[in-house]
C-alpha atoms as an extended CHARMM CRD file, in Angstrom:
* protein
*
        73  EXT
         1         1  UNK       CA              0.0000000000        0.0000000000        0.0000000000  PROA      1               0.0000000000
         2         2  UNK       CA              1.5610000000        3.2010000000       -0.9060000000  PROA      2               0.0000000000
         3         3  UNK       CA              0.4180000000        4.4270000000        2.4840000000  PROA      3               0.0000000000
         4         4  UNK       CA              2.1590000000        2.2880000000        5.2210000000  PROA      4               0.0000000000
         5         5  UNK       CA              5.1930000000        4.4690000000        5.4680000000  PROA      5               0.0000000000
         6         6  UNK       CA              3.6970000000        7.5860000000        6.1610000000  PROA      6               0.0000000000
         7         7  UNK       CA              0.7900000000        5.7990000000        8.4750000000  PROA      7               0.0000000000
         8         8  UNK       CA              3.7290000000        4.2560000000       10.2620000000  PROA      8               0.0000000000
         9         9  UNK       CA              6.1250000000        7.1960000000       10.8240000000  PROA      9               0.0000000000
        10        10  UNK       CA              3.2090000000        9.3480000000       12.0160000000  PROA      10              0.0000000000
        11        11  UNK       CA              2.2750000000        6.7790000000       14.6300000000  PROA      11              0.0000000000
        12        12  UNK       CA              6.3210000000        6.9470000000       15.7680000000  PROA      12              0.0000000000
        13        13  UNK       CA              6.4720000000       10.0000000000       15.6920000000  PROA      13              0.0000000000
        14        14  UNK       CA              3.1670000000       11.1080000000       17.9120000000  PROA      14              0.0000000000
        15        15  UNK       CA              4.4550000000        8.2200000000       20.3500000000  PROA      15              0.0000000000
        16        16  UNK       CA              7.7820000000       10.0170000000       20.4390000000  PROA      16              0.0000000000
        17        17  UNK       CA              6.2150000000       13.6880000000       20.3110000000  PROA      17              0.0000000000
        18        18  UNK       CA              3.9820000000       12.5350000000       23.6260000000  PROA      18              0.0000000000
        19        19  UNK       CA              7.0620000000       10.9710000000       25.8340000000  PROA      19              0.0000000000
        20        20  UNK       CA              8.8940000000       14.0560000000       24.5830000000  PROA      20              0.0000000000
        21        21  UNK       CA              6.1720000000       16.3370000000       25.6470000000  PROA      21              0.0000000000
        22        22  UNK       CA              5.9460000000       14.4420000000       29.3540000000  PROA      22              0.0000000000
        23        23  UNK       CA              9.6400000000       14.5680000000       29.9830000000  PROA      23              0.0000000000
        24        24  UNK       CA              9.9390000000       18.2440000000       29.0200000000  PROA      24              0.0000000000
        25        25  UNK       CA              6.9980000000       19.1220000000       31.6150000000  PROA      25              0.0000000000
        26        26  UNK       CA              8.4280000000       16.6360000000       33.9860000000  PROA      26              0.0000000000
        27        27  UNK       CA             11.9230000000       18.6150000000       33.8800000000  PROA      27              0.0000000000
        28        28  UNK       CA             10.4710000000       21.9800000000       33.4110000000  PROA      28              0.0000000000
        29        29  UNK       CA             11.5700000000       22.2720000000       29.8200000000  PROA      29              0.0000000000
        30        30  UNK       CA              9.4890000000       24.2010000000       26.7390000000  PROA      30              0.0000000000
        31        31  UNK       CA              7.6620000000       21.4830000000       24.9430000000  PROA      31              0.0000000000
        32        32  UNK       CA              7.4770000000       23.0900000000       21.4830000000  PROA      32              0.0000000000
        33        33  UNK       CA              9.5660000000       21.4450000000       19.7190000000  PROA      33              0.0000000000
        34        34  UNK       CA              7.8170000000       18.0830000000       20.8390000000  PROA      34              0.0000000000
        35        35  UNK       CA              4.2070000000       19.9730000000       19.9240000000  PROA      35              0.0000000000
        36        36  UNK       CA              6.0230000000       20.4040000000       16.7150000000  PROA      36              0.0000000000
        37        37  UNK       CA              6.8110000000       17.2760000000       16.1370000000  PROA      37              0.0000000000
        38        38  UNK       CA              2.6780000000       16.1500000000       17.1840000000  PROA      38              0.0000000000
        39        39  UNK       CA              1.7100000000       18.5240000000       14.3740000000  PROA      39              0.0000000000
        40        40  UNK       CA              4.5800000000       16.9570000000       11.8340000000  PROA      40              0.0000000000
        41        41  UNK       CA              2.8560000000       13.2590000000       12.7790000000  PROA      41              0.0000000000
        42        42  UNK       CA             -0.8320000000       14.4090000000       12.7580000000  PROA      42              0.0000000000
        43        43  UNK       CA              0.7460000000       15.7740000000        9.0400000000  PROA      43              0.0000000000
        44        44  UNK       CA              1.9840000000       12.3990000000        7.7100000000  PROA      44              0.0000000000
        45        45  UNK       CA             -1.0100000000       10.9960000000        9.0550000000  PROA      45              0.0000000000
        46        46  UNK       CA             -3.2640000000       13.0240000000        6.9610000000  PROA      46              0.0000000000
        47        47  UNK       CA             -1.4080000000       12.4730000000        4.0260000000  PROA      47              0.0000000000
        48        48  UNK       CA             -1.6960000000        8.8250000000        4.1710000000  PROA      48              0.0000000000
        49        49  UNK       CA             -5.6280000000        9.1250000000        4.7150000000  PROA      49              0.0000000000
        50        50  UNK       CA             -5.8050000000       11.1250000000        1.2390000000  PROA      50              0.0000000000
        51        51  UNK       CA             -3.2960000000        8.7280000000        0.3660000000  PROA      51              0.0000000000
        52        52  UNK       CA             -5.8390000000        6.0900000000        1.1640000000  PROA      52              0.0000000000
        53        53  UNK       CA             -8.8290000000        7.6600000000       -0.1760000000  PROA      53              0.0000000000
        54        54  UNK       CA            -10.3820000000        7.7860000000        3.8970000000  PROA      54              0.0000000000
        55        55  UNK       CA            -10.0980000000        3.5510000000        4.2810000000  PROA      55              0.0000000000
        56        56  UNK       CA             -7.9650000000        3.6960000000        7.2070000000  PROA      56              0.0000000000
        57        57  UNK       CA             -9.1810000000        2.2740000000       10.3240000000  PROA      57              0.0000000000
        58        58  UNK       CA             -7.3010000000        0.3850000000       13.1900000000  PROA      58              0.0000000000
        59        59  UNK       CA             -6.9570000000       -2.4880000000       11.3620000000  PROA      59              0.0000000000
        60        60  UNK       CA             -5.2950000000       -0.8090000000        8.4430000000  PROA      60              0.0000000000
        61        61  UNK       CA             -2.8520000000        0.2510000000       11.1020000000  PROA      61              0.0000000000
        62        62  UNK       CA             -1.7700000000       -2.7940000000       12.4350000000  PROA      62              0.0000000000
        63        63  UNK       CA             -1.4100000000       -4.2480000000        9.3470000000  PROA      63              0.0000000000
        64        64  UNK       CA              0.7230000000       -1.3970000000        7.4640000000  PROA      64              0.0000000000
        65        65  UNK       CA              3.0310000000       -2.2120000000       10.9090000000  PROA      65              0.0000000000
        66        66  UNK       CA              3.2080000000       -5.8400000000        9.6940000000  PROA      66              0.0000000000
        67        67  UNK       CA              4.1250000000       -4.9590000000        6.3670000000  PROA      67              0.0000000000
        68        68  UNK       CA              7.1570000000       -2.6050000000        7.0750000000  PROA      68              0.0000000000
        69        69  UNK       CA              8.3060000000       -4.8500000000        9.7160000000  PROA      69              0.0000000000
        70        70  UNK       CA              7.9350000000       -7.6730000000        7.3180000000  PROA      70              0.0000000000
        71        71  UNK       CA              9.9190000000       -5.9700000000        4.3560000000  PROA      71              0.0000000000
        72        72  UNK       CA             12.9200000000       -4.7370000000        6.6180000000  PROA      72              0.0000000000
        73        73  UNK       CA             13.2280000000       -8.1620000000        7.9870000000  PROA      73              0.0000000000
């Protein structure tokens, strides 16, 4: 699917973006370059929903995982 890389780096990247975002609060730090990086994922993810014509749904997800996993392997 000529979405799964996009779909996958946004999900990495929001997962990233939110421990980011804890830590920097945590150490009294300014979180805006993890917010940033939340508005960079919630990007790619939109892309790969046009990309996708609006079929994405949790399954879609787990399975674009399997497939990039799959290929590096």
């Amino acid at each position: 699917m000529p979405y799964d890389v996009p779909l996958v780096l946004s999900f990495v990247a929001f997962f990233f973006s939110v421990l980011g975002i804890m830590s920097a609060l945590m150490e009294k730090h300014s979180p805006i370059r993890h917010a940033l990086t939340m508005l960079v994922a919630g990007g790619l993810f939109y892309y790969a929903w046009s990309l996708s014509e609006g079929q994405i749904d949790m399954q879609a997800v787990s399975e674009a995982f399997m497939r990039i996993i799959s290929k590096i392997s």
